[in-house]
Coordinates of C-alpha atoms and ligand atoms in Angstrom, one line a residue:
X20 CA 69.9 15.2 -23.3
X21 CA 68.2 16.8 -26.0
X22 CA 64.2 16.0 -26.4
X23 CA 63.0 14.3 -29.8
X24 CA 59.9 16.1 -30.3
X25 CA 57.5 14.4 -32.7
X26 CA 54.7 17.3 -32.9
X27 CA 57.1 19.9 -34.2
X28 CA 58.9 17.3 -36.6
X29 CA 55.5 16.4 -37.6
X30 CA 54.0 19.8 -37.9
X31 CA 56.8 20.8 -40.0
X32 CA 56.3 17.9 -42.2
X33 CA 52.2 18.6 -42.3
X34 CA 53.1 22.3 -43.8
X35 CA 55.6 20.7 -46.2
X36 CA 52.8 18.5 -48.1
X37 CA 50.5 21.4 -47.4
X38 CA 52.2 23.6 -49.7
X39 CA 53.6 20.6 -52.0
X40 CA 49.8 19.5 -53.3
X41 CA 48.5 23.0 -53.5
X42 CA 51.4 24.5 -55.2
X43 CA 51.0 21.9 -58.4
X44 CA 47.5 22.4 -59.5
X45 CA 48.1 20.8 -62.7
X46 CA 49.0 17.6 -61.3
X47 CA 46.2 17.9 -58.0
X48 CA 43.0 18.8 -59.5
X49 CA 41.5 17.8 -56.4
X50 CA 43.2 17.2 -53.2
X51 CA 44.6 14.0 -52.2
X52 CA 41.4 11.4 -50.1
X53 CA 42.5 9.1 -47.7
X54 CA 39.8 6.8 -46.5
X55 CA 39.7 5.2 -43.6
X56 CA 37.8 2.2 -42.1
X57 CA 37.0 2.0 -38.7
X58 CA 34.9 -1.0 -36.9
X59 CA 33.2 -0.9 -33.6
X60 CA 33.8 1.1 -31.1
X61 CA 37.4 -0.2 -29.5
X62 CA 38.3 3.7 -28.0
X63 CA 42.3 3.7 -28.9
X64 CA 41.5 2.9 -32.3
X65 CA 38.7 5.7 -32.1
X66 CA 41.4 8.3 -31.3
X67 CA 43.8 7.2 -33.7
X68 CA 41.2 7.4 -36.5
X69 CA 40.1 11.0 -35.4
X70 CA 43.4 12.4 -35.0
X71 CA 44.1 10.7 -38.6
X72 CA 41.3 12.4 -40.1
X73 CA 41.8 16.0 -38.2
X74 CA 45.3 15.9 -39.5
X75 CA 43.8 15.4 -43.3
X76 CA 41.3 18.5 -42.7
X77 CA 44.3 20.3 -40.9
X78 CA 46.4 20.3 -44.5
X79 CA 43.2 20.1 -47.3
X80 CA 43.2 16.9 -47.5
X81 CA 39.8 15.2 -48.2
X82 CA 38.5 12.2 -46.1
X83 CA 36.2 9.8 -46.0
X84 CA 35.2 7.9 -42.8
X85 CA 33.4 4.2 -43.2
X86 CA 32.4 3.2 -40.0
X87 CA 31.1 -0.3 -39.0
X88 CA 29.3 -2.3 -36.2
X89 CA 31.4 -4.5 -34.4
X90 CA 29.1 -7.4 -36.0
X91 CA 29.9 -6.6 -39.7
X92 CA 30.9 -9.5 -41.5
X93 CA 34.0 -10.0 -43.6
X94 CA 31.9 -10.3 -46.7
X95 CA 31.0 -6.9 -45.5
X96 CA 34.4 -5.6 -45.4
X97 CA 35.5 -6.9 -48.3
X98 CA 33.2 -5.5 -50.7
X99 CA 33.4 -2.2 -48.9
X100 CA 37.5 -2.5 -49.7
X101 CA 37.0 -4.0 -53.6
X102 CA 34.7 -0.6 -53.9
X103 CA 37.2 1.5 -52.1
X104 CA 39.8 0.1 -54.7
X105 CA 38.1 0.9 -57.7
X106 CA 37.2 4.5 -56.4
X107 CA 39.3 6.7 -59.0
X108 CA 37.9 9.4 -56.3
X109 CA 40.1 7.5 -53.7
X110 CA 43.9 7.6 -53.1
X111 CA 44.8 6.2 -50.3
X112 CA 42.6 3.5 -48.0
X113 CA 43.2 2.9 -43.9
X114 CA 41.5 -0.3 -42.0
X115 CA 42.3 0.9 -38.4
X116 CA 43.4 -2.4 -36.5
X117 CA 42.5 -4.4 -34.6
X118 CA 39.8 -5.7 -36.1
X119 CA 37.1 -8.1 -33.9
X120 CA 38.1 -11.6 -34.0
X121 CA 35.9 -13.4 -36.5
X122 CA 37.7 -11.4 -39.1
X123 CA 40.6 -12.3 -40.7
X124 CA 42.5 -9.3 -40.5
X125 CA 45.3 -10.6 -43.1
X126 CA 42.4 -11.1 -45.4
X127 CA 41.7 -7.7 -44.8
X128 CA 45.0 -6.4 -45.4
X129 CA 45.3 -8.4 -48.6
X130 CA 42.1 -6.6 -50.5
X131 CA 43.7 -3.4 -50.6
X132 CA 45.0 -2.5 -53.5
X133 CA 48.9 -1.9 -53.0
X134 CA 48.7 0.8 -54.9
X135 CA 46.1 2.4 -52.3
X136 CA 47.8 0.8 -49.3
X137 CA 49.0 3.3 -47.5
X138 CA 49.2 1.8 -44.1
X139 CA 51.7 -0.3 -45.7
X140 CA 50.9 -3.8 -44.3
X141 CA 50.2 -5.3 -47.7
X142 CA 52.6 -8.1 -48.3
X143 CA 53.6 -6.5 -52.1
X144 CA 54.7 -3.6 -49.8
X145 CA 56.2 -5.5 -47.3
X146 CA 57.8 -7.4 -49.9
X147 CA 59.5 -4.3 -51.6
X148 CA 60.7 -2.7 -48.5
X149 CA 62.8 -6.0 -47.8
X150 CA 63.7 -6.0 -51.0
X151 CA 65.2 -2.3 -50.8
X152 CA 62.3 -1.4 -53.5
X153 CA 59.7 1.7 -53.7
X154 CA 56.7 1.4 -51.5
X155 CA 54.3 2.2 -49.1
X156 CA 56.6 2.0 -45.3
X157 CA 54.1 1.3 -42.7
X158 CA 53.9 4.6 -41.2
X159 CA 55.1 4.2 -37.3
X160 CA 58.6 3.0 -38.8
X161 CA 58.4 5.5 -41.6
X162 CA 57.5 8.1 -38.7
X163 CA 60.5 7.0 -36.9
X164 CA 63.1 7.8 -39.4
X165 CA 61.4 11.1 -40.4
X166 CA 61.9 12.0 -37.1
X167 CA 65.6 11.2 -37.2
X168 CA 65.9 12.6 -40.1
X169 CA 63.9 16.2 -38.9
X170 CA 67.0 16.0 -36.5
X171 CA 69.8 15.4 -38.9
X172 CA 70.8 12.9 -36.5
X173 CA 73.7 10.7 -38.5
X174 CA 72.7 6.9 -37.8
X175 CA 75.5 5.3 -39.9
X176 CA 77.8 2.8 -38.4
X177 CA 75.3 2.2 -35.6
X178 CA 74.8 -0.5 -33.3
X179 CA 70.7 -0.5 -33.8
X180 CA 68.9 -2.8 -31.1
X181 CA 65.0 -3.3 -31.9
X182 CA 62.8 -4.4 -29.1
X183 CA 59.6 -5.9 -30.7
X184 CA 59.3 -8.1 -34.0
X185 CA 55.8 -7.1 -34.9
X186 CA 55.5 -7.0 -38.3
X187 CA 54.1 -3.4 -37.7
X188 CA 57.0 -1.9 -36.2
X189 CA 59.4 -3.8 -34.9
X190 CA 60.4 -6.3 -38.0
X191 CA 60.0 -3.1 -40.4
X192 CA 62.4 -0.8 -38.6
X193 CA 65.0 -3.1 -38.5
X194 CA 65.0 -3.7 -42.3
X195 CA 64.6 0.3 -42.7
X196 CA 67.9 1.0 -40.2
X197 CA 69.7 -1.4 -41.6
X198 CA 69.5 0.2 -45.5
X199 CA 72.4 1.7 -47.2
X200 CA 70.4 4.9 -47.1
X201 CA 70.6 7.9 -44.3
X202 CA 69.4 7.5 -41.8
X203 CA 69.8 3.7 -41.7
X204 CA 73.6 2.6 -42.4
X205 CA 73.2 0.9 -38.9
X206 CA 73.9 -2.8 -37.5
X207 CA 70.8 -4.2 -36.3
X208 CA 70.0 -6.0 -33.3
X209 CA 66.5 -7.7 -33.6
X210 CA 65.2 -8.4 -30.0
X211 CA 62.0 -10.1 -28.8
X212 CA 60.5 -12.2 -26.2
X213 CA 62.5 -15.2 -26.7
X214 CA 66.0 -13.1 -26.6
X215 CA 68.3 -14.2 -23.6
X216 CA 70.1 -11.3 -22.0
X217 CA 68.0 -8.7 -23.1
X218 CA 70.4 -5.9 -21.5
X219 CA 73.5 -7.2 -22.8
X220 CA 72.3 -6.1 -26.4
X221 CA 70.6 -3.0 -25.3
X222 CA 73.8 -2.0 -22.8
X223 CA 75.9 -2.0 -26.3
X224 CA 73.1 -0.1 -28.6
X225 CA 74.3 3.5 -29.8
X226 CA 70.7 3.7 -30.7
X227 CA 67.6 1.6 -29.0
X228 CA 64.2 1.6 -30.6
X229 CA 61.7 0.4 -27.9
X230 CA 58.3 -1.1 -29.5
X231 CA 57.2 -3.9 -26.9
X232 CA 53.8 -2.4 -25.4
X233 CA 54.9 -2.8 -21.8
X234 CA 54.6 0.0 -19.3
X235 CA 58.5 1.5 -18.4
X236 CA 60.0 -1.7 -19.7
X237 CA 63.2 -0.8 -20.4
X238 CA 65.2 1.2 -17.6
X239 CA 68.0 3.1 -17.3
X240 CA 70.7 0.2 -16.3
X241 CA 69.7 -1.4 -19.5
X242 CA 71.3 1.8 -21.5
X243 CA 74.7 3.2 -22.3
X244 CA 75.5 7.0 -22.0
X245 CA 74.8 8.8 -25.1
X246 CA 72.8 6.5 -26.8
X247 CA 69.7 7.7 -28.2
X248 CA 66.3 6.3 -27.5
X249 CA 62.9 6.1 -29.6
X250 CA 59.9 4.9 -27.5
X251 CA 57.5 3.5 -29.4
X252 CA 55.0 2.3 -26.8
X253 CA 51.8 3.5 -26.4
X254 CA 50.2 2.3 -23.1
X255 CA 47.0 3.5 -21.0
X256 CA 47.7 3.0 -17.6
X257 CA 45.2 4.4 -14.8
X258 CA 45.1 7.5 -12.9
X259 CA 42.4 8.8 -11.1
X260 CA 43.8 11.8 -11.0
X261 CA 42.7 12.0 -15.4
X262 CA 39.3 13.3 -16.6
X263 CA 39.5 9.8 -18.8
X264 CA 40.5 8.0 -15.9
X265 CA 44.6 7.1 -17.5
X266 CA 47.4 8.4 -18.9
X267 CA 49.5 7.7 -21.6
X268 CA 53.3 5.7 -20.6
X269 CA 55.3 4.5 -23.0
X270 CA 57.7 1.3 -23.6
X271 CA 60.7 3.1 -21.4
X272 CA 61.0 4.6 -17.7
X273 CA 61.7 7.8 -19.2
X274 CA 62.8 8.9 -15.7
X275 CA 65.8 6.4 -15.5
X276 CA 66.5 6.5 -18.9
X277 CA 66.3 9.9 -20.1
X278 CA 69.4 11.5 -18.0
X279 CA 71.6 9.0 -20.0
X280 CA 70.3 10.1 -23.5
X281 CA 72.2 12.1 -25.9
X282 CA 68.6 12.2 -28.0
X283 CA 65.0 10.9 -26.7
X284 CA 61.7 10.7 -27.8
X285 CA 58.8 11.7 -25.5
X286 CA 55.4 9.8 -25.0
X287 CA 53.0 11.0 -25.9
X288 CA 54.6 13.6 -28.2
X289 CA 57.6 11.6 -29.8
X290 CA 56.5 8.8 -32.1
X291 CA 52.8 8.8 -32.4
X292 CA 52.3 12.2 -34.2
X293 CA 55.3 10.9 -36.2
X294 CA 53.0 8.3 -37.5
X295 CA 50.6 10.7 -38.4
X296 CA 53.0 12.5 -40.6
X297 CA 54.4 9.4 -42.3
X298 CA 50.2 8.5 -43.1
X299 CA 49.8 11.7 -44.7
X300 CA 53.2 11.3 -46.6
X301 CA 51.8 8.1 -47.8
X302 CA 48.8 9.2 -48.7
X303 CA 50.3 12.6 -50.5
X304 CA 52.7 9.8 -52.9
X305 CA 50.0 7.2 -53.3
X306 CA 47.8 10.4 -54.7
X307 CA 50.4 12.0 -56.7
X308 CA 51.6 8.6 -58.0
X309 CA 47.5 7.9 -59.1
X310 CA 47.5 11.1 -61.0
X311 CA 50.9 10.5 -63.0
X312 CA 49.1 7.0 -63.6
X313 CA 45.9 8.9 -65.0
Ligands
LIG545 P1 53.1 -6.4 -30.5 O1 52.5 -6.8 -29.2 O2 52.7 -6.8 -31.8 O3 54.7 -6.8 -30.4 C1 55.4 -6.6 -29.2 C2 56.8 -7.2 -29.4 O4 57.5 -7.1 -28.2 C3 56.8 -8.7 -29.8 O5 57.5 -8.9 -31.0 C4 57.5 -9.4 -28.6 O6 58.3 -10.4 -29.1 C5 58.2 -8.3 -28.0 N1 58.3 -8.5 -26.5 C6 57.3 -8.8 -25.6 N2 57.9 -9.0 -24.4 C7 59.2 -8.9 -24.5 C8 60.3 -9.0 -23.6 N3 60.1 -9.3 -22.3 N4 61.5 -8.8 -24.0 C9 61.7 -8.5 -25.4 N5 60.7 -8.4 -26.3 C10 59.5 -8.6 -25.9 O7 53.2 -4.8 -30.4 P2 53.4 -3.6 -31.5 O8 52.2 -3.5 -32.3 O9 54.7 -3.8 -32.2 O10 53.4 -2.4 -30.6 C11 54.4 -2.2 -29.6 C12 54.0 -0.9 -28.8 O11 54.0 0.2 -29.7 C13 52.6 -0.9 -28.1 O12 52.7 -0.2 -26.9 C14 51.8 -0.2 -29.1 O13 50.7 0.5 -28.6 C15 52.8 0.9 -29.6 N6 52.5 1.4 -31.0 C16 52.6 2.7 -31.1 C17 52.5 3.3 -32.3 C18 52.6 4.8 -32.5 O14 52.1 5.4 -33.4 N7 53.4 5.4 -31.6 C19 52.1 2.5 -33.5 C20 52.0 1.1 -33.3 C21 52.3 0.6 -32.0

């Protein structure tokens, strides 16, 4: 069983784009700005959002954080993203999700200019990744192929099984493993809630990506020897024995499922710095794609 390990895949992506915006000074005349909008105070989002924005300083990016009260109004939002859009100073914008219920968050989503959207979620983005077109990939399935990819690990002719058909990860790695492209090649197995026989799919997977948000959910009877397995999940779950009170488990019982891994991704320390890579990938692109526009 060989470990997956997101921070080194990511760190060596982080020095890549580095180098790659500093050594072309003709096309980056300033470094490439991601902003990001954050609303209340919901404390996962609050980490995600920090590391987001350490990771910018880490390579020269610049940043720019908009926070807002949980009370802000969509009106609010929405101007705040039309200004965002028409920021030449601007490359990339982030609204960390979720957002508090009297917004509507697809609303939200829409105002970004796909040009700026580096999250990915916009459905002109969404629309050319099903379509096999060039785009903004929302960053967690974007992170997950990366990471393959940091690996050389050959996915074509797979059997791919998906657990999770969130249009966030879930619905968007199955379209990206399923591409005529490396790594993808794969046959995909979409699974969700409403699937019958759960472990008959994943007992047949040669690769399982695991994106359900439920503690240890899939064990080791559930998978073949040799396969390889990405765990997406990102769950707090508590333990007094933590200065914060939990700790961080993700969507597989790694303890079951790990000796029966050719490949497997750690939590934390597999997907989610992944993601953080894929962000700044996106935002690198939608910055050098604003300049050649300029
Ligand atoms: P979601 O709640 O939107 O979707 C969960 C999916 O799991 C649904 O499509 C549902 O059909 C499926 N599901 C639920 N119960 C099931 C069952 N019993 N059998 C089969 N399928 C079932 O969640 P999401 O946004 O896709 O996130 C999934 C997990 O990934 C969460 O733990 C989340 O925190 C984590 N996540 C991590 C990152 C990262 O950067 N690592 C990014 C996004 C999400």
């Amino acid at each position: 069983m060989e470990l997956l390990d997101g921070r080194i895949a990511s760190q060596a992506i982080q020095q890549q784009l580095a180098e790659a915006w500093r050594s072309q000074p003709d096309l980056f005349n300033r470094p490439p700005h991601l902003a990001c909008v954050l609303v209340g105070h919901h404390p996962p989002s609050e980490t995600y959002v920090a590391s987001k924005i350490k990771a910018c300083t880490a390579i020269g990016f610049q940043s720019s954080l908009l926070r807002f009260p949980e009370t802000v109004t969509q009106a609010q939002l929405l101007d705040t993203l039309h200004q965002l859009n028409a920021d030449e100073d601007v490359d990339g914008i982030l609204v960390q999700l979720p957002l508090p219920k009297h917004i509507d968050e697809q609303a939200i989503i829409e105002a970004i200019h796909p040009d700026k959207d580096v999250d990915g979620f916009h459905p002109v983005n969404m629309g050319r990744l099903a379509n096999g077109l060039p785009g903004f990939v929302p960053a967690t399935p974007y992170g997950i192929l990366l990471l393959l990819g940091h690996y050389q690990i050959s996915t074509r002719g797979m059997h791919a099984v998906v657990i999770g058909r969130s249009h966030i990860v879930g619905t968007p790695v199955s379209l990206l493993l399923s591409r005529n492209r490396e790594p993808g090649n794969c046959t995909v197995t979409l699974c969700h809630s409403q699937t019958r026989n759960l472990s008959q799919f994943t007992r047949e997977a040669d690769l399982i990506v695991a994106a359900i948000g439920k503690p240890g959910f899939l064990k080791g009877d559930m998978v073949k020897q040799g396969a390889i397995v990405v765990d997406v999940g990102i769950n707090r779950i508590p333990d007094a024995g933590k200065k914060s009170g939990f700790r961080l488990v993700g969507d597989v019982d790694f303890a079951s499922v790990a000796p029966r891994c050719a490949y497997i991704t750690p939590v934390p320390g597999g997907v989610g710095p992944m993601t953080i890579a894929a962000l700044l990938k996106n935002t690198y692109e939608a910055a050098r794609l604003h300049r050649q526009r300029s």
